[in-house]
PDB file of C-alpha atoms in Angstrom:
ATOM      1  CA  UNK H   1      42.590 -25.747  -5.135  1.00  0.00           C
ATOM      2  CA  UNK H   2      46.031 -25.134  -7.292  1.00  0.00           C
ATOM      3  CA  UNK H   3      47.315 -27.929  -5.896  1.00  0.00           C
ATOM      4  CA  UNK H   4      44.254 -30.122  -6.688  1.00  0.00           C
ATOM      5  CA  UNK H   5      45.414 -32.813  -9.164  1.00  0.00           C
ATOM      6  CA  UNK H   6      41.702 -32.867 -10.704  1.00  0.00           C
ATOM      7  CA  UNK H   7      42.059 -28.982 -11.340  1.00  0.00           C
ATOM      8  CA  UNK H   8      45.408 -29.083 -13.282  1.00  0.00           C
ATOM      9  CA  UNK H   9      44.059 -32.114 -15.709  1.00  0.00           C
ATOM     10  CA  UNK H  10      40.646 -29.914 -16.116  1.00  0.00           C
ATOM     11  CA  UNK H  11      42.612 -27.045 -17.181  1.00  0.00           C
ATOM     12  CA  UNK H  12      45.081 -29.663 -19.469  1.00  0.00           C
ATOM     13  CA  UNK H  13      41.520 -31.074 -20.922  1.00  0.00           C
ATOM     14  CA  UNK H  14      40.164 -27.213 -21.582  1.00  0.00           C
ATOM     15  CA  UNK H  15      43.716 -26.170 -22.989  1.00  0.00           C
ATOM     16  CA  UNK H  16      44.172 -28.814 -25.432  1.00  0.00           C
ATOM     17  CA  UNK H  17      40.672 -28.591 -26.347  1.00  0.00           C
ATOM     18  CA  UNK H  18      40.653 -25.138 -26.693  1.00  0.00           C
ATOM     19  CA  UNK H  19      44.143 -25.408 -28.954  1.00  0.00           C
ATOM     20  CA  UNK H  20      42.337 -28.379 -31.151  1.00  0.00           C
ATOM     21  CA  UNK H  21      39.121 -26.248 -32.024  1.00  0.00           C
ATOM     22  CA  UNK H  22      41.728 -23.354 -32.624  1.00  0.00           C
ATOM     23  CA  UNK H  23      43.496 -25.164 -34.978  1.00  0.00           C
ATOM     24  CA  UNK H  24      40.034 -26.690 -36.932  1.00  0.00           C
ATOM     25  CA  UNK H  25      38.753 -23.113 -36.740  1.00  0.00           C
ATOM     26  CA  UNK H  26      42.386 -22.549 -38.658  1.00  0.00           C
ATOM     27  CA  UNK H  27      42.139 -25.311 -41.240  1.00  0.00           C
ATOM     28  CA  UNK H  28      38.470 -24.240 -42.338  1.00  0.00           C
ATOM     29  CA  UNK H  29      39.762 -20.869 -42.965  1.00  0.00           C
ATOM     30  CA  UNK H  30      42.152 -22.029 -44.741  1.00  0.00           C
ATOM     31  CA  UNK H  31      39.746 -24.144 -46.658  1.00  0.00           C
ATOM     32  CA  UNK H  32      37.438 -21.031 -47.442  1.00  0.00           C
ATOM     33  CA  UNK H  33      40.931 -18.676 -48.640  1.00  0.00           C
ATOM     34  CA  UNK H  34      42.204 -22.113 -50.743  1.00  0.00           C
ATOM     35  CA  UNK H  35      38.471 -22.590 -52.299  1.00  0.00           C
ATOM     36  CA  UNK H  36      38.241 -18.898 -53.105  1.00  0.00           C
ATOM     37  CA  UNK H  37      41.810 -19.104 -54.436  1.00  0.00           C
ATOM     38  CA  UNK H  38      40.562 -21.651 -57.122  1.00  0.00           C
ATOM     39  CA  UNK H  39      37.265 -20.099 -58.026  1.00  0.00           C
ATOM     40  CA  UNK H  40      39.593 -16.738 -58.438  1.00  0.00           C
ATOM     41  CA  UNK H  41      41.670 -18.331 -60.630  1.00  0.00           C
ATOM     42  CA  UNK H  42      38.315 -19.374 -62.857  1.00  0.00           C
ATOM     43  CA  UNK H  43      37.326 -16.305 -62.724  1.00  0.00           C
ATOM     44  CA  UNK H  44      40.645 -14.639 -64.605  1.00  0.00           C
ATOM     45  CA  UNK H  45      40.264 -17.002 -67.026  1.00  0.00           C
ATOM     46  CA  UNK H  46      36.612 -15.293 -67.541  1.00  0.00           C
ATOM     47  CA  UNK H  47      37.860 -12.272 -67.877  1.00  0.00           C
ATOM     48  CA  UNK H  48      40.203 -12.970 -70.255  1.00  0.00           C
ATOM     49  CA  UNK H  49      37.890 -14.460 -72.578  1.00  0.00           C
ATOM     50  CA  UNK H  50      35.593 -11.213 -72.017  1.00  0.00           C
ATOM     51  CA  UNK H  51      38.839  -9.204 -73.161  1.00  0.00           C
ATOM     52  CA  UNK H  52      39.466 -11.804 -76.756  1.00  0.00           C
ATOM     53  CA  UNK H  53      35.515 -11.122 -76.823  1.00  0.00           C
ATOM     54  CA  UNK H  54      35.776  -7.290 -77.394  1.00  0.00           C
ATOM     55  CA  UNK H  55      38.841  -7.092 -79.042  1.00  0.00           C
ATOM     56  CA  UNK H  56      37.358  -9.109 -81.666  1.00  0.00           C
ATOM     57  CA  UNK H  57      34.298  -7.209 -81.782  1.00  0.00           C
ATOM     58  CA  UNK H  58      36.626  -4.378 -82.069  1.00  0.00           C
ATOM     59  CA  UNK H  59      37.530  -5.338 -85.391  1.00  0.00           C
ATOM     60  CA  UNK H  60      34.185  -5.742 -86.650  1.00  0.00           C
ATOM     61  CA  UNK H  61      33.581  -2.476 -85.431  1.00  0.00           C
ATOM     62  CA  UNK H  62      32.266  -1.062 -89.239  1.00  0.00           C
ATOM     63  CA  UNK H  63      29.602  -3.903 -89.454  1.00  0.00           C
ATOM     64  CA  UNK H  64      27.811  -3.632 -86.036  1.00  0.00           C
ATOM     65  CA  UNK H  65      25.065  -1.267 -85.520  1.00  0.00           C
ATOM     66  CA  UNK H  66      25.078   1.514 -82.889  1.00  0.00           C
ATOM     67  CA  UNK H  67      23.221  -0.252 -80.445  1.00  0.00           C
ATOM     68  CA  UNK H  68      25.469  -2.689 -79.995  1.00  0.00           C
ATOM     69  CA  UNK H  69      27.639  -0.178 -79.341  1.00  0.00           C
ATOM     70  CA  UNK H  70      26.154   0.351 -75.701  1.00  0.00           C
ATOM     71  CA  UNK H  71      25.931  -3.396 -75.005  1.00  0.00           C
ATOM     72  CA  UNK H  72      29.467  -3.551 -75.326  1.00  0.00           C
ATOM     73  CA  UNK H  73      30.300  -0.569 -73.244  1.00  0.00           C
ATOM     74  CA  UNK H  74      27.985  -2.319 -70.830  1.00  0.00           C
ATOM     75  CA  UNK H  75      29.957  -5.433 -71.365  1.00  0.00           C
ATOM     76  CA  UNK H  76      32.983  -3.813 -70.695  1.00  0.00           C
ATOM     77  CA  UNK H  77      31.793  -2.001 -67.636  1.00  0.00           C
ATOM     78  CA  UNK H  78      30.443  -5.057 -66.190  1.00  0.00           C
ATOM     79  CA  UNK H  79      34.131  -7.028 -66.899  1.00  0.00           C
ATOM     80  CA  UNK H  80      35.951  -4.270 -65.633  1.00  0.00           C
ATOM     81  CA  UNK H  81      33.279  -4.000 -62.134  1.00  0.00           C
ATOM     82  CA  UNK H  82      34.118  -7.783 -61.669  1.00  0.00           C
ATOM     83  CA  UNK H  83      37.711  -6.966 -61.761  1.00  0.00           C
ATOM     84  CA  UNK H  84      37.256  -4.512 -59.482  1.00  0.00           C
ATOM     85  CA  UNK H  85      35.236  -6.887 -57.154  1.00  0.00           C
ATOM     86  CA  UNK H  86      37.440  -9.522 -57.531  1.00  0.00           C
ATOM     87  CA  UNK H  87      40.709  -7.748 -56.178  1.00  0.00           C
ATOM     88  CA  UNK H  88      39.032  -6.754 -53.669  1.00  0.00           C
ATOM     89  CA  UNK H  89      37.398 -10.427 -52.764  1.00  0.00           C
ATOM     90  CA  UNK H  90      40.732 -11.616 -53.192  1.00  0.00           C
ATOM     91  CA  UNK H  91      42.657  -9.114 -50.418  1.00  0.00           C
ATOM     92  CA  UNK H  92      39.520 -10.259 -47.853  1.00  0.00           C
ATOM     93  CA  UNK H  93      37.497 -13.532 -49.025  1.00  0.00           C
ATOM     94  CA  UNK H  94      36.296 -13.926 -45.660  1.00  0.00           C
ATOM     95  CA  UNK H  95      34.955 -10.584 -45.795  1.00  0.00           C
ATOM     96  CA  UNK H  96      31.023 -10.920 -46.253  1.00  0.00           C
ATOM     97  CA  UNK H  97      30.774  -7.423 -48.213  1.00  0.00           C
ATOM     98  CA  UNK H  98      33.649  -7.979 -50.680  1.00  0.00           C
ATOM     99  CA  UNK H  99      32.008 -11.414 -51.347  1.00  0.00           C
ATOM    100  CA  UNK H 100      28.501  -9.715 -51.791  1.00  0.00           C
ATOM    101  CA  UNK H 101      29.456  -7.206 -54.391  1.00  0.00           C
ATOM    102  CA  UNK H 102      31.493  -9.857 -55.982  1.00  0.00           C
ATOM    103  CA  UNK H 103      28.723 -11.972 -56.546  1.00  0.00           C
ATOM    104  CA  UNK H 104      26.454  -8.688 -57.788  1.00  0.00           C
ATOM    105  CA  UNK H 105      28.664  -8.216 -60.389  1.00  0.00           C
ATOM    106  CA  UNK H 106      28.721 -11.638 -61.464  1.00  0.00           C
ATOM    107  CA  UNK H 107      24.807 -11.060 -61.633  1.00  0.00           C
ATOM    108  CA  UNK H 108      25.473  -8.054 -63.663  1.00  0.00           C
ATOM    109  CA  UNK H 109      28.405  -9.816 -65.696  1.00  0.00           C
ATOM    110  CA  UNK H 110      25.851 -12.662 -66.810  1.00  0.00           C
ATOM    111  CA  UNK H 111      23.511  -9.855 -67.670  1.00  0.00           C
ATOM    112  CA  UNK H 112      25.998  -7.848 -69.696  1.00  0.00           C
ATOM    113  CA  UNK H 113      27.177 -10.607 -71.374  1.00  0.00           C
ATOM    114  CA  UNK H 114      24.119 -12.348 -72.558  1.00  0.00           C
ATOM    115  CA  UNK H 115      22.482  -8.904 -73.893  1.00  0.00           C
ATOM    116  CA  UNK H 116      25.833  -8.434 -76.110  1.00  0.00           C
ATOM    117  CA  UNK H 117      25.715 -11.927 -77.415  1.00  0.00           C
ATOM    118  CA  UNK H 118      22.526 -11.435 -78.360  1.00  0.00           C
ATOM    119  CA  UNK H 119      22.364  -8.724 -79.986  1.00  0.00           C
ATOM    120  CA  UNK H 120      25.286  -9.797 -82.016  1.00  0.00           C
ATOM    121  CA  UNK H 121      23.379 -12.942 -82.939  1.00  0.00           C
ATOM    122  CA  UNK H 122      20.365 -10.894 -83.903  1.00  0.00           C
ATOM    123  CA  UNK H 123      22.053  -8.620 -86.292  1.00  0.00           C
ATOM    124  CA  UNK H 124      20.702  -8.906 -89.817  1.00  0.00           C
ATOM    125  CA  UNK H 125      23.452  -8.913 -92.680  1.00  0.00           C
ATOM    126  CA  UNK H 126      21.863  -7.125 -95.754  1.00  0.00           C
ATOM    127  CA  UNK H 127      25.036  -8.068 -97.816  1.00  0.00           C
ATOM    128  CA  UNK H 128      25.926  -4.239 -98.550  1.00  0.00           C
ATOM    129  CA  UNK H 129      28.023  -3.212 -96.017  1.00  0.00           C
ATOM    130  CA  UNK H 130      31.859  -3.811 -97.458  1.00  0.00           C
ATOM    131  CA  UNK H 131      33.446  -6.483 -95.633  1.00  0.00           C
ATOM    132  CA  UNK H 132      36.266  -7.133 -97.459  1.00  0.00           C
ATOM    133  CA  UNK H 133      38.863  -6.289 -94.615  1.00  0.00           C
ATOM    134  CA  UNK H 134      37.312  -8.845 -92.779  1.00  0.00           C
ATOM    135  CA  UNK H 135      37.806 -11.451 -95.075  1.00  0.00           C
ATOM    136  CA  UNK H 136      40.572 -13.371 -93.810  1.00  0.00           C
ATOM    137  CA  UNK H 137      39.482 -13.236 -90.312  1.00  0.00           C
ATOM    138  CA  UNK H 138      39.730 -16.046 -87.744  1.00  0.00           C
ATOM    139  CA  UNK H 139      35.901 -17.791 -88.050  1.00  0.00           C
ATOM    140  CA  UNK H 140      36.044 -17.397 -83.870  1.00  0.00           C
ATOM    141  CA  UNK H 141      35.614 -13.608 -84.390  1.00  0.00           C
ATOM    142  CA  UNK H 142      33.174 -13.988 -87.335  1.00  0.00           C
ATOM    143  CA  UNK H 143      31.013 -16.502 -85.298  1.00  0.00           C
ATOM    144  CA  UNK H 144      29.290 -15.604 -82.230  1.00  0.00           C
ATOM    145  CA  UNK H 145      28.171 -19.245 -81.435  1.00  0.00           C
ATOM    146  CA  UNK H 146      31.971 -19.881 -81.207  1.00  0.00           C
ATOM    147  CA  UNK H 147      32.010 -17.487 -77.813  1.00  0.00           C
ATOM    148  CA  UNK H 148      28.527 -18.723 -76.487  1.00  0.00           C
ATOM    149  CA  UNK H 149      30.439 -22.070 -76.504  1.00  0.00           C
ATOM    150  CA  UNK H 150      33.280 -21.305 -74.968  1.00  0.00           C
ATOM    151  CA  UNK H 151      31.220 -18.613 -72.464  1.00  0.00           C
ATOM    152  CA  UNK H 152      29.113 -21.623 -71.161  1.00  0.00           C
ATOM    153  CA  UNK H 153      32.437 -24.201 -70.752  1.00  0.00           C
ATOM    154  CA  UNK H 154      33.681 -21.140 -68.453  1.00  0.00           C
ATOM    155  CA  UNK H 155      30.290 -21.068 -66.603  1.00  0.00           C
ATOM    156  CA  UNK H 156      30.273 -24.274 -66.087  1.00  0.00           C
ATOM    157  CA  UNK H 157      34.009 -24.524 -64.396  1.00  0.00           C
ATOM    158  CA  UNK H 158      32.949 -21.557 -62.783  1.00  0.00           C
ATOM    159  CA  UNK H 159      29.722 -22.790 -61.251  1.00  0.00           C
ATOM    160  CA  UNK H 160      31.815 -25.793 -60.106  1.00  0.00           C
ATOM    161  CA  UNK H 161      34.558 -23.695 -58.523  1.00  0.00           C
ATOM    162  CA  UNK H 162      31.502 -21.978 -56.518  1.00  0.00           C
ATOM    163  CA  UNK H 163      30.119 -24.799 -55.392  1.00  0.00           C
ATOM    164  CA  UNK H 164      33.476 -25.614 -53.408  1.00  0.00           C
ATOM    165  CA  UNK H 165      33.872 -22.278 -52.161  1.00  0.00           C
ATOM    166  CA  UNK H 166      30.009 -22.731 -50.675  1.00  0.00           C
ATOM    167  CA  UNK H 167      30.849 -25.630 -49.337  1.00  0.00           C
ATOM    168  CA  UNK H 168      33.681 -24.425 -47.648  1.00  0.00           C
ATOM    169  CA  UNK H 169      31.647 -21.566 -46.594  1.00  0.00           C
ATOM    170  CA  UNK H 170      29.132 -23.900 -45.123  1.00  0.00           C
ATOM    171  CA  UNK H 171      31.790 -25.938 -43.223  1.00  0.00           C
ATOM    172  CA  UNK H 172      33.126 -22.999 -41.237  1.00  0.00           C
ATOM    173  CA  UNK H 173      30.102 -21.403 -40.712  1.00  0.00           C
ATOM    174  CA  UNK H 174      28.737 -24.325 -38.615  1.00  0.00           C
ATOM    175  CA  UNK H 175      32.007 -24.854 -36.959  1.00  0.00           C
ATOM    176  CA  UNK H 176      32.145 -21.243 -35.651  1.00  0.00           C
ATOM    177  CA  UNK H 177      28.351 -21.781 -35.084  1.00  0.00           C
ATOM    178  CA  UNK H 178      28.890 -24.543 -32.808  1.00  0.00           C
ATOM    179  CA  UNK H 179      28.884 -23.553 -28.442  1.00  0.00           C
ATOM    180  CA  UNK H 180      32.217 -24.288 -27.272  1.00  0.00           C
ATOM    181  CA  UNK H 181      34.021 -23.210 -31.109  1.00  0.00           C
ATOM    182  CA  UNK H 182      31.765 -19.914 -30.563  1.00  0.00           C
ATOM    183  CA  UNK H 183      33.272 -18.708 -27.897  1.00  0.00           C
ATOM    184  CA  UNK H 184      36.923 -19.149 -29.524  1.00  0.00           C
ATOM    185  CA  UNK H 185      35.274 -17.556 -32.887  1.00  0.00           C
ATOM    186  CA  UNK H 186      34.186 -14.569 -30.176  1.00  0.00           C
ATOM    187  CA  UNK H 187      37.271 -13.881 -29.037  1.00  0.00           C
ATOM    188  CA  UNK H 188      39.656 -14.567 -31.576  1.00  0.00           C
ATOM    189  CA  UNK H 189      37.334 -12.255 -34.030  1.00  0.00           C
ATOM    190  CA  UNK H 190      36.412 -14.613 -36.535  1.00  0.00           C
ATOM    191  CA  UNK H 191      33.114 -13.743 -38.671  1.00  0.00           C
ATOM    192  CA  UNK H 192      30.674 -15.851 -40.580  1.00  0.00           C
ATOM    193  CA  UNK H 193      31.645 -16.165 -44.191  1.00  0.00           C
ATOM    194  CA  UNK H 194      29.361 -15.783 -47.229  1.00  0.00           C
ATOM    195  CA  UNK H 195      29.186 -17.585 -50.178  1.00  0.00           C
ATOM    196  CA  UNK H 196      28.458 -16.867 -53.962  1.00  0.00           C
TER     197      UNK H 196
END
């Protein structure tokens, strides 16, 4: 049997097949870490807007009502849970948990985010309240429109940087889904992924 010819290019043909799924296995994970590398990447951008956001509704401080005070610590909470998330996500974004509570608190981001805005929007201005300090403000703090605006451009690029990373998802989880990539996935340790 060892010195079969037929044996020795079976075990070539299972070898090199065996090395090729290896190395597609390889190349979608790498596809899933590059994807989540780029919706990362929008996603710091987000939060940075989310930080211009409160600092200038830290200056208007004297003209918003109380309530709003709670929306923001909400909003800030929720920015500073997606931060939170996101290192995480970013140490192990094949990791199906760190992905889950990443995508909660987007969820709870959105939330956050869309109560403050509109709160801010809904605000009536009675004229008395002194605003004179405020006067030579930049209109972007002054005009909440101005952050719905750029809020939705960041959803948008955000949303699209998803997408990619689901698709990637996708891709690998039907290649380790497959029979003969299976049993590589098996032994080699490699999990399904989860997407946003």
């Amino acid at each position: 049997m060892w010195s079969s010819p037929l044996f020795w290019m079976v075990f070539a043909i299972v070898v090199f097949w065996a090395l090729g799924a290896y190395n597609r296995l390889i190349r979608l994970r790498s596809a899933v870490a590059q994807a989540f590398g780029g919706f990362d990447a929008h996603l710091v951008r987000l939060v940075a807007l989310l930080g211009e956001f409160n600092a200038a509704q830290a200056t208007q401080r004297a003209t918003l009502l109380d309530g709003n005070d709670q929306t923001m610590a909400a909003l800030q909470g929720a920015t500073t849970q997606l931060s939170a998330c996101l290192a995480v996500a970013r140490a192990r974004p094949m990791a199906v948990d760190a992905v889950a509570a990443l995508a909660a608190s987007r969820d709870v981001l959105h939330a956050a985010w869309h109560a403050a805005t509109r709160q801010t929007r809904d605000e009536p201005y009675d004229g008395s309240q002194d605003t004179s300090e405020f006067t030579n403000t930049d209109p972007a703090v002054r005009t909440p429109s101005i952050w719905d605006v750029r809020w939705d451009e960041h959803a948008l690029q955000n949303e699209q940087a998803a997408r990619v990373l689901n698709d990637a998802v996708a891709y690998y989880n039907a290649a380790i889904a497959q029979f003969p990539a299976n049993l590589l996935a098996w032994v080699f340790g490699f999990k399904a992924a989860r997407g946003l």
